[in-house]
PDB file of C-alpha atoms in Angstrom:
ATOM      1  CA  UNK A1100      70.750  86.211  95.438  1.00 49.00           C
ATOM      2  CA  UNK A1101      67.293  85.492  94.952  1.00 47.00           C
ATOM      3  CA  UNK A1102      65.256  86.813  92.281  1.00 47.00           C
ATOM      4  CA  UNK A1103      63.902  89.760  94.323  1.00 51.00           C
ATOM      5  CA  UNK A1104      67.260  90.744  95.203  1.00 51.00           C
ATOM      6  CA  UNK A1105      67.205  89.626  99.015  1.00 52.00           C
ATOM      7  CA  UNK A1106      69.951  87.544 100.648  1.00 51.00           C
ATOM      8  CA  UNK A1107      69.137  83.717 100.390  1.00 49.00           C
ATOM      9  CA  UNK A1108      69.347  81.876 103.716  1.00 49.00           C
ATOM     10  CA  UNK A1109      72.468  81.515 104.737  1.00 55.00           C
ATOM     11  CA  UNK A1110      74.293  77.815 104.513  1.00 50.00           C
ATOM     12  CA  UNK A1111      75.069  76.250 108.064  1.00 51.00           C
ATOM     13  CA  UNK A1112      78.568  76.066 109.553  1.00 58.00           C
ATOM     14  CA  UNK A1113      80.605  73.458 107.447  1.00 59.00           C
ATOM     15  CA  UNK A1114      81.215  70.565 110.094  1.00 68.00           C
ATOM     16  CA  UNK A1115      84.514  70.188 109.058  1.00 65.00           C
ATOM     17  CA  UNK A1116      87.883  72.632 109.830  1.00 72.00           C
ATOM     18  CA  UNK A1117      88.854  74.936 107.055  1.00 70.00           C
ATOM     19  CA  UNK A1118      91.371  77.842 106.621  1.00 70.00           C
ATOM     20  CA  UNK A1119      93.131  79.529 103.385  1.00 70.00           C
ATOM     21  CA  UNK A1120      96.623  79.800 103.533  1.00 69.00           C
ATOM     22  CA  UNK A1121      97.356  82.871 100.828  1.00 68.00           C
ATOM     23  CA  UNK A1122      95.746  80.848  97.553  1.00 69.00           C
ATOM     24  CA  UNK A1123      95.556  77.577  99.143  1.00 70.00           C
ATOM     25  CA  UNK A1124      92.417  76.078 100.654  1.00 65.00           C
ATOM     26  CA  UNK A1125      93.062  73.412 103.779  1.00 71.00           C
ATOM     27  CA  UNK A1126      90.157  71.538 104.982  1.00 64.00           C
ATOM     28  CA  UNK A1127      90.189  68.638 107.753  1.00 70.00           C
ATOM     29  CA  UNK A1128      93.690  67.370 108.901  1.00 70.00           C
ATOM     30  CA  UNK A1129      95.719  70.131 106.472  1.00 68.00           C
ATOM     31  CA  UNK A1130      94.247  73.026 108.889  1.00 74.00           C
ATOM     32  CA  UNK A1131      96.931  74.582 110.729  1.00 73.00           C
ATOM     33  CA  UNK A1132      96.608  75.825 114.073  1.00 73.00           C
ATOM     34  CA  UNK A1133      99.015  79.135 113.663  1.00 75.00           C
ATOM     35  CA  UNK A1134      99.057  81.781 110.947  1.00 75.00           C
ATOM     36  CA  UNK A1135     101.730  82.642 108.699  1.00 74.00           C
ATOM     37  CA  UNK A1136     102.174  86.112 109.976  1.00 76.00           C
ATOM     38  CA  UNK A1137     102.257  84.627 113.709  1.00 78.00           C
ATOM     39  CA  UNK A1138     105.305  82.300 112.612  1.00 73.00           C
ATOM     40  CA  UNK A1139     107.264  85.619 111.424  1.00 72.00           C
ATOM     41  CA  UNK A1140     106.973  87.574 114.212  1.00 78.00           C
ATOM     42  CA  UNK A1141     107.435  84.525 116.612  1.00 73.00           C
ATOM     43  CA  UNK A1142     110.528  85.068 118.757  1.00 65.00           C
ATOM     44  CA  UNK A1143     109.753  81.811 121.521  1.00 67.00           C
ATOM     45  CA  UNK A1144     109.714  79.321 118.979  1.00 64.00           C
ATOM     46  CA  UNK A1145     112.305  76.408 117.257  1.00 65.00           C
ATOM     47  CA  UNK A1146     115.621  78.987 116.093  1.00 64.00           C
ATOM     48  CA  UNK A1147     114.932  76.524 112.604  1.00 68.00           C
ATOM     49  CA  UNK A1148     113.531  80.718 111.171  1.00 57.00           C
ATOM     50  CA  UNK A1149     117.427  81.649 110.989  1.00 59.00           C
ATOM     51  CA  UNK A1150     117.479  79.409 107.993  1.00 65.00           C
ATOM     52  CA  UNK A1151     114.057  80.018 106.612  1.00 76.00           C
ATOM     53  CA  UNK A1152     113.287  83.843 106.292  1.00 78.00           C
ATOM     54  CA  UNK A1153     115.638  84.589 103.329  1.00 79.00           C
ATOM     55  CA  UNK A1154     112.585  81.875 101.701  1.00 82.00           C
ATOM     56  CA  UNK A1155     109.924  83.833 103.548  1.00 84.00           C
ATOM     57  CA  UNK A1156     111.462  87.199 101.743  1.00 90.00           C
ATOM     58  CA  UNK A1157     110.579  85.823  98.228  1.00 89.00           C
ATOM     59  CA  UNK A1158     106.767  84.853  99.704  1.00 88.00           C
ATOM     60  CA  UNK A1159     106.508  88.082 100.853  1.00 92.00           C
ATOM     61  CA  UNK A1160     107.669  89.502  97.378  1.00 95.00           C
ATOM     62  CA  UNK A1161     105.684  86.816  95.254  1.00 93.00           C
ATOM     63  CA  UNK A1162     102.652  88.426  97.325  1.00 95.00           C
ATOM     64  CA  UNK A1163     103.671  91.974  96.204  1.00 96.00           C
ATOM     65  CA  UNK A1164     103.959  90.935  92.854  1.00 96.00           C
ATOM     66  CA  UNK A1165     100.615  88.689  91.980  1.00 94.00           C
ATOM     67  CA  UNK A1166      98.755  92.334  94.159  1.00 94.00           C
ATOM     68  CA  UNK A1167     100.410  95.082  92.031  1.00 95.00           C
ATOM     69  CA  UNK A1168      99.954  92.256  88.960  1.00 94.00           C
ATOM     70  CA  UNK A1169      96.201  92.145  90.110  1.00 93.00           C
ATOM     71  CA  UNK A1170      95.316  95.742  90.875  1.00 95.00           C
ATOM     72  CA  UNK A1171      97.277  97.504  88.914  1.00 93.00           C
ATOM     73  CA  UNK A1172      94.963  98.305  86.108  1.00 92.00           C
ATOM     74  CA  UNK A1173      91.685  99.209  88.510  1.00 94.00           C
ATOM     75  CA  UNK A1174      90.058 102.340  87.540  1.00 94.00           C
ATOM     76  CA  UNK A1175      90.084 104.917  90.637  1.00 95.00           C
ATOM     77  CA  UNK A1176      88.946 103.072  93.567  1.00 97.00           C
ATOM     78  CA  UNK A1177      87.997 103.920  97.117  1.00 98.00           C
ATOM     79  CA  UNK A1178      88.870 101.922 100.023  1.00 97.00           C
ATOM     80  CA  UNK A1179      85.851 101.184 102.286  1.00 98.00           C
ATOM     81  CA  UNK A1180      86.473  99.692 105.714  1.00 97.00           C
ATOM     82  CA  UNK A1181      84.187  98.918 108.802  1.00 97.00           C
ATOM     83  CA  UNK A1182      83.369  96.021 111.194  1.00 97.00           C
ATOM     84  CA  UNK A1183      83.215  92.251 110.441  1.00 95.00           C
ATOM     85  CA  UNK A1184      80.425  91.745 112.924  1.00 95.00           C
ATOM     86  CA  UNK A1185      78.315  94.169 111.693  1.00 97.00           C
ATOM     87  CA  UNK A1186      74.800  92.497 111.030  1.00 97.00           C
ATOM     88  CA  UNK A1187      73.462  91.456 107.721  1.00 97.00           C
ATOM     89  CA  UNK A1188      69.997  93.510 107.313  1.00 95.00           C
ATOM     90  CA  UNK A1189      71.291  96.428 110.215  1.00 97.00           C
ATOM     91  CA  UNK A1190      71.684  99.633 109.855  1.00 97.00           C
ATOM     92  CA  UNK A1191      74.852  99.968 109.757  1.00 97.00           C
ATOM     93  CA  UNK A1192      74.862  97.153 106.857  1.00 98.00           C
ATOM     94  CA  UNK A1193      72.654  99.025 105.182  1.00 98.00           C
ATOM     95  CA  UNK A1194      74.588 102.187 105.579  1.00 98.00           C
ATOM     96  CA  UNK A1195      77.495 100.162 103.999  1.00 98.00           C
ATOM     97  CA  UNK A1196      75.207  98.710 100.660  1.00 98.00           C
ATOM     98  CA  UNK A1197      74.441 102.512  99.805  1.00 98.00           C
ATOM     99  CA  UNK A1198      77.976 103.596  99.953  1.00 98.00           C
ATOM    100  CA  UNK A1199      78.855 100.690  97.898  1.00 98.00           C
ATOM    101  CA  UNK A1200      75.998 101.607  95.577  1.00 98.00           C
ATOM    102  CA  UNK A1201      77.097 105.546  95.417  1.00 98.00           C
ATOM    103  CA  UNK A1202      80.806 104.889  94.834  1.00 98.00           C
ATOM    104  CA  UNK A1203      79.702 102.450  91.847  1.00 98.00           C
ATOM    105  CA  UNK A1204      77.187 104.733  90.241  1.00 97.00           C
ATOM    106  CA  UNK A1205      79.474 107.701  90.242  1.00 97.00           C
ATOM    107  CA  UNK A1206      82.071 105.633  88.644  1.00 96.00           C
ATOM    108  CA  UNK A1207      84.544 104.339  91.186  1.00 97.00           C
ATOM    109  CA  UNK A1208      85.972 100.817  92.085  1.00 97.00           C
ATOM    110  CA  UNK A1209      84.787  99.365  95.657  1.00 98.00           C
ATOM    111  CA  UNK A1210      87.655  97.893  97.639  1.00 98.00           C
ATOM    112  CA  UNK A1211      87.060  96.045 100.657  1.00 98.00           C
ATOM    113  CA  UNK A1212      88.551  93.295 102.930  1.00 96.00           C
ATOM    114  CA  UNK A1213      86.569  90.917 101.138  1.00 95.00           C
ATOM    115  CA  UNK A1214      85.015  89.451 104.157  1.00 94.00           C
ATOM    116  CA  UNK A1215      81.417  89.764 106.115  1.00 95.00           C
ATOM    117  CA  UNK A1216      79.601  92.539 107.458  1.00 97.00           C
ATOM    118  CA  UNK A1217      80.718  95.776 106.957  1.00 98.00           C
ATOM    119  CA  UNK A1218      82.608  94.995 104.118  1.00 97.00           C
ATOM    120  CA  UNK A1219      80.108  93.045 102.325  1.00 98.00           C
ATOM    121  CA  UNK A1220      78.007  95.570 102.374  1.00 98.00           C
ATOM    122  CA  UNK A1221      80.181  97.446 100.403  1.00 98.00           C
ATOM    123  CA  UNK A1222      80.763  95.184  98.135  1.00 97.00           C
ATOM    124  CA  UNK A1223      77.056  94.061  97.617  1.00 98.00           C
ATOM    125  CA  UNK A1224      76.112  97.695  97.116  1.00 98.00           C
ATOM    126  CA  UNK A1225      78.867  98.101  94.125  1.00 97.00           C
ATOM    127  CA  UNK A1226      77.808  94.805  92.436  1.00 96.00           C
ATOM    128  CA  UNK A1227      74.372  95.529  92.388  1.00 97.00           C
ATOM    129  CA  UNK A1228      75.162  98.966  91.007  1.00 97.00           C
ATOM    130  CA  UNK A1229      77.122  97.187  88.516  1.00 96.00           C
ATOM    131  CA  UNK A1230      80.497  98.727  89.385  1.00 97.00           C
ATOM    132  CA  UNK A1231      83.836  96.632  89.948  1.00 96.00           C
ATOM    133  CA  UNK A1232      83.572  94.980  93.407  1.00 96.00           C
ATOM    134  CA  UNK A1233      87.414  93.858  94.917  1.00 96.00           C
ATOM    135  CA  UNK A1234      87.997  91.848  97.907  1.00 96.00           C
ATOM    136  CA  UNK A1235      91.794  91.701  99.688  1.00 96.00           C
ATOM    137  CA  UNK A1236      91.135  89.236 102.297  1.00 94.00           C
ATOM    138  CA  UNK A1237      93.817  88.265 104.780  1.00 91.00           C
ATOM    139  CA  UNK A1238      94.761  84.661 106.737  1.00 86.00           C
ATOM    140  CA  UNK A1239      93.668  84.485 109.993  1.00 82.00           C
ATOM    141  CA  UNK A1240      93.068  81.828 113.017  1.00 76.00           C
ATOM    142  CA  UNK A1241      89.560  81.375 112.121  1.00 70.00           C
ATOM    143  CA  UNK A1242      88.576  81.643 108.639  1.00 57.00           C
ATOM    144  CA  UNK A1243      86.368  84.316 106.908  1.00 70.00           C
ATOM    145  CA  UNK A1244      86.559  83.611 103.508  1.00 82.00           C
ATOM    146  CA  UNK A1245      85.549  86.201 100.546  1.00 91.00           C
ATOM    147  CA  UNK A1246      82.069  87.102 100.707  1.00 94.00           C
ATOM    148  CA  UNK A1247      79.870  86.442  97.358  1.00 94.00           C
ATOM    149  CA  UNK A1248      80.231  89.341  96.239  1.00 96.00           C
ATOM    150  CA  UNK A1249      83.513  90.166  95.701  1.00 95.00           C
ATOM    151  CA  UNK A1250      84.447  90.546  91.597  1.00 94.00           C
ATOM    152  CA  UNK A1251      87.951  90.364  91.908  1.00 95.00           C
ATOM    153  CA  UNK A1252      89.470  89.151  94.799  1.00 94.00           C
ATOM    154  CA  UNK A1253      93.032  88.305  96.688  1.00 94.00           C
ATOM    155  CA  UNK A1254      94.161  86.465  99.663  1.00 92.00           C
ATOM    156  CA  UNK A1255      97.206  87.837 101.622  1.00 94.00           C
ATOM    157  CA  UNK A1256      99.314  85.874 104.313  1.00 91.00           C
ATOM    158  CA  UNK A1257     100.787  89.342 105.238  1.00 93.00           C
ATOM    159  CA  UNK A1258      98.920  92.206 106.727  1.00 93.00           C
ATOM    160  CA  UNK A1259     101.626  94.938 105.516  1.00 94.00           C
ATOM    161  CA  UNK A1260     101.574  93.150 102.131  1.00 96.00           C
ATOM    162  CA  UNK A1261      97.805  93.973 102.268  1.00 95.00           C
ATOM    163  CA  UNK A1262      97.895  97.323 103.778  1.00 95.00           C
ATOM    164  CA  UNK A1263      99.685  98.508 101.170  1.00 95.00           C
ATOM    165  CA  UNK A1264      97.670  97.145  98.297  1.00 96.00           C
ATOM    166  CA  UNK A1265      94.923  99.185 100.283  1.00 95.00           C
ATOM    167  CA  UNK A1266      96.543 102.037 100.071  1.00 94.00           C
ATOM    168  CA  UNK A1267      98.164 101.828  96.943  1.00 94.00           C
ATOM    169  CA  UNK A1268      95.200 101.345  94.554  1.00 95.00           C
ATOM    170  CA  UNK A1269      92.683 103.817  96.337  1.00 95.00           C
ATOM    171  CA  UNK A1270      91.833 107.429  96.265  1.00 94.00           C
ATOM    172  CA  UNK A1271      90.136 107.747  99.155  1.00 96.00           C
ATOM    173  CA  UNK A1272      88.701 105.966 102.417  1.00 97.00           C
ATOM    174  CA  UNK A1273      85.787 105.685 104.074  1.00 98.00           C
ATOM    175  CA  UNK A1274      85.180 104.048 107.064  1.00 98.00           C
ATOM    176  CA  UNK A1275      82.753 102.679 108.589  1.00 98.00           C
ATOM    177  CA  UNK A1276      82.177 101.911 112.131  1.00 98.00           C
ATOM    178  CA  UNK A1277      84.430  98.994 113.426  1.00 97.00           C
ATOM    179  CA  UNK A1278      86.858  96.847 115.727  1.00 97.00           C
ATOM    180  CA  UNK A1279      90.013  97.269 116.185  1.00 96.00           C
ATOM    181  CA  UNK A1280      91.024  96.466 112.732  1.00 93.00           C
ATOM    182  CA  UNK A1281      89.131  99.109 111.431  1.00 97.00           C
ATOM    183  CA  UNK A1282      91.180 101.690 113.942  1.00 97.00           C
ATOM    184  CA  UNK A1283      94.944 100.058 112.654  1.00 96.00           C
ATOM    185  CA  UNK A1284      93.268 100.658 109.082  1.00 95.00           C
ATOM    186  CA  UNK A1285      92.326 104.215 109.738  1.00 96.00           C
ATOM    187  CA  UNK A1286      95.204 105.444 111.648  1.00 96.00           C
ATOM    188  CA  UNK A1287      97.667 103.880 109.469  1.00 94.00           C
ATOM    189  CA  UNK A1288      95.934 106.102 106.458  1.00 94.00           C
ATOM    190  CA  UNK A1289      96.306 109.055 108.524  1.00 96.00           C
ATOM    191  CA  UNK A1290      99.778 109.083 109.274  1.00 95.00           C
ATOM    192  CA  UNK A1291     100.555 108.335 105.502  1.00 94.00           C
ATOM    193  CA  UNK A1292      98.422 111.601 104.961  1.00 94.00           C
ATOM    194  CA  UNK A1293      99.738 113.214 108.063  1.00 94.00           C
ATOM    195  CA  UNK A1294     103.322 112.746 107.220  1.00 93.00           C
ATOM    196  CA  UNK A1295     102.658 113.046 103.448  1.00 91.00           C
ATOM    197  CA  UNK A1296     103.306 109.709 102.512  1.00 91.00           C
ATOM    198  CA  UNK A1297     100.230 109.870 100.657  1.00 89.00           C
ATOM    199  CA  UNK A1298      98.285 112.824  99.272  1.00 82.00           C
ATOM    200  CA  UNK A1299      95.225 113.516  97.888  1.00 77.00           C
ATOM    201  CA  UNK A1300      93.683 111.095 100.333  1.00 90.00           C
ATOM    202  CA  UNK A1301      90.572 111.690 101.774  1.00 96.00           C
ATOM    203  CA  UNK A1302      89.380 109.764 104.901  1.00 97.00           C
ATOM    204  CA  UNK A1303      85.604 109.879 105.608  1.00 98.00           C
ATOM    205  CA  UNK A1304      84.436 108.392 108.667  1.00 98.00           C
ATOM    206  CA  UNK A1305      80.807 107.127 108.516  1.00 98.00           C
ATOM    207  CA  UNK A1306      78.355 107.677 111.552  1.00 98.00           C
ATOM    208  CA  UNK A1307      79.127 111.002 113.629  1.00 98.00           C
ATOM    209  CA  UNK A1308      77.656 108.959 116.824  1.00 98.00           C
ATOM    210  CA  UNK A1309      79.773 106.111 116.403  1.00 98.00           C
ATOM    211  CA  UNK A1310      83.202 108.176 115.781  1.00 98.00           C
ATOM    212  CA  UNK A1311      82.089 111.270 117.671  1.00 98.00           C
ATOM    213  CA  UNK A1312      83.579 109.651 121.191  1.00 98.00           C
ATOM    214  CA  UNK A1313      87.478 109.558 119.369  1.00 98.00           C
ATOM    215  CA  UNK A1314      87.054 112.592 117.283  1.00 98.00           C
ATOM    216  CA  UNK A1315      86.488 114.177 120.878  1.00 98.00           C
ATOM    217  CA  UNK A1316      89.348 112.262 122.673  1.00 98.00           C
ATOM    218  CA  UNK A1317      91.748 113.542 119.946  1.00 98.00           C
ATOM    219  CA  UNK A1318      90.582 116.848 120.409  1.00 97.00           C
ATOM    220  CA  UNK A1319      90.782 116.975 124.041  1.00 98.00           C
ATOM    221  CA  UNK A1320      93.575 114.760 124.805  1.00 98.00           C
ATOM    222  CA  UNK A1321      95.897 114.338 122.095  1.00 96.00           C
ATOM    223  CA  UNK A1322      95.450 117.954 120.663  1.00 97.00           C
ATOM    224  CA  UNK A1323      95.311 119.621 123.915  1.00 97.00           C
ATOM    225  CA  UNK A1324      98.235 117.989 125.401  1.00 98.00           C
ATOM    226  CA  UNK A1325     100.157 118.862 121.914  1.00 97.00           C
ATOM    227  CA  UNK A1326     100.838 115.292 120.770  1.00 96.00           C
ATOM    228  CA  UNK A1327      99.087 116.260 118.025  1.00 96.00           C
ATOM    229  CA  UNK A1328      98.182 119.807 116.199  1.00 96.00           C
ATOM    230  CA  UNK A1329      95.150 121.272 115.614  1.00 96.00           C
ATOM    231  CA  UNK A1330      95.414 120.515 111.877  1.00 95.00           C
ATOM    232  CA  UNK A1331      95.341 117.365 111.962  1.00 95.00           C
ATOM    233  CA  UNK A1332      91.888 117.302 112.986  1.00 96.00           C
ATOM    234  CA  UNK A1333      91.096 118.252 109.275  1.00 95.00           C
ATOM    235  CA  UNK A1334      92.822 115.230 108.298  1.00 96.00           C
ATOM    236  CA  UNK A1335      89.224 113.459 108.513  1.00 97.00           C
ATOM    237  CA  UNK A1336      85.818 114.359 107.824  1.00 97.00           C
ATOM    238  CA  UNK A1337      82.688 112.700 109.764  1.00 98.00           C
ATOM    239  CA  UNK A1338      79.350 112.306 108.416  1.00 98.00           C
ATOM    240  CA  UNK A1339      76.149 110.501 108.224  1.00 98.00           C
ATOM    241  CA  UNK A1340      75.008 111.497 104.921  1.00 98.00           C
ATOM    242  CA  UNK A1341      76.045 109.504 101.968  1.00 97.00           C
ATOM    243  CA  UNK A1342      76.018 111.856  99.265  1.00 97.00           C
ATOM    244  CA  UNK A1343      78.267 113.917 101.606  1.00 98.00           C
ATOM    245  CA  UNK A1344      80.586 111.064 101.413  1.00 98.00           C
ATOM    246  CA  UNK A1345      81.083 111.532  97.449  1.00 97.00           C
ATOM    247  CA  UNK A1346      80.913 115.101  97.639  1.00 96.00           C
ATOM    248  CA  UNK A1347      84.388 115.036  99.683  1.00 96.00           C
ATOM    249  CA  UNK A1348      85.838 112.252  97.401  1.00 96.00           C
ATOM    250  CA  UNK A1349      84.495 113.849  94.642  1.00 94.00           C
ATOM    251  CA  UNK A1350      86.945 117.146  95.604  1.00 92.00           C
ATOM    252  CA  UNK A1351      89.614 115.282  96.673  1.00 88.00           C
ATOM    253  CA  UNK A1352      89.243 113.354  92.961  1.00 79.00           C
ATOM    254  CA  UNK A1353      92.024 114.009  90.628  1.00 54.00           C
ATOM    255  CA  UNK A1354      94.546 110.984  88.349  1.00 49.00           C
ATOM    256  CA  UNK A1355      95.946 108.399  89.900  1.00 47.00           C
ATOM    257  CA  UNK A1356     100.247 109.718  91.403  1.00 41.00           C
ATOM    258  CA  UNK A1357     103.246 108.399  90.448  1.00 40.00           C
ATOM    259  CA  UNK A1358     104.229 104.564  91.349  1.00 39.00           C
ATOM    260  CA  UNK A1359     105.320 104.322  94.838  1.00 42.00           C
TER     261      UNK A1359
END
């Protein structure tokens, strides 16, 4: 940050490779070309995972233990989720740095996927508001990396590992608009809601022009062929306005269930 509070320029491209693997940072040579979730689910491969997924059940449960370890004293939080690409200094950006900012100032923990756009918005908007800013970033192909500012933050080989730290440690989501990601986030924390999984969950979608397209497909496909009722429709609310946003977290707002 510089000392007016603007973004500093931004650092070229490393010229070398480099990828996290859960904690572990490989640069150069170390860099592997697949990802530790694409080795699981891998069914064309070497038959050599018959004798290595009893080890790749104590990974996955060393991951659920250093998360719950992590999170498990956060003060209510809110899950905010939107699109990677999204452009520093956009409007959608800045959309994201005021909800950040809100959710801080009226006393609740930003979560995020820890990585650019969309998400560091969020993020930026809580630390600036001085409110705890945490970052659950994930291993992928090409790497991302935790954006700056991020407070507390975790890396996750597993996507269901981090789905349900998500899930687990929030009150409440709001999302942003976003990729495809974004959609597996959001419909995942519907059907928890839906099917009760979850409850006193809100789910805010941010930008009526952006969401209004789905929110009208559901309606006129999945309602009206009855693949869905017309209740679940209230599952989400859509807005543009960001004190909105708090005002249906706000009701929703109550202490934190019993462990899952």
């Amino acid at each position: 940050m510089t000392a007016n509070g603007d973004d500093p320029v931004r650092r070229p491209r490393k010229p070398w490779p480099e990828k996290r693997k859960g904690p572990v940072l490989l640069r150069r040579d170390q860099v592997e070309t697949s990802t530790t979730d694409q080795r699981l689910l891998d069914t064309t491969g070497p038959t050599d995972w018959l004798h290595t997924d009893p080890w790749r059940v104590l990974r996955i449960t060393s991951e659920f233990v250093e998360g719950f370890g992590a999170l498990a004293e956060l003060p209510t939080a809110i899950s905010v989720f939107g699109s990677a690409r999204t452009p520093v200094g956009s409007p959608e950006y800045e959309a994201g740095v005021q909800i950040g900012r809100a959710l801080a100032e009226a006393g609740y923990a930003v979560i995020t996927g820890g990585g650019p756009g969309a998400m560091e918005a969020a993020n930026k908007g809580a630390t600036e508001a001085g409110g705890l800013s945490v970052g659950l970033g994930i291993e992928l192909p090409f790497e991302q990396g935790l954006n700056e500012y991020v407070d507390l933050g975790l890396n996750f080989r597993y996507f269901f590992v981090r789905k349900t730290m998500f899930v687990k440690y929030a009150q409440g989501f709001v999302v942003l608009p976003g990729g495809l990601g974004t959609l597996d986030e959001l419909f995942e924390a519907l059907t928890l809601v839906q099917t009760k999984k979850v409850t006193r969950f809100p789910v805010v979608l941010f930008g009526s022009a952006y969401w209004g397209g789905l929110v009208e497909w559901l309606k006129s496909t999945l309602v009206a062929q009855g693949k869905a009722n017309p209740a679940d429709l209230e599952l989400f609310h859509v807005t543009d306005d960001v004190s909105e946003v708090l005002k249906v977290l706000d009701a929703a707002r109550g202490p934190k269930g019993t462990p899952a």
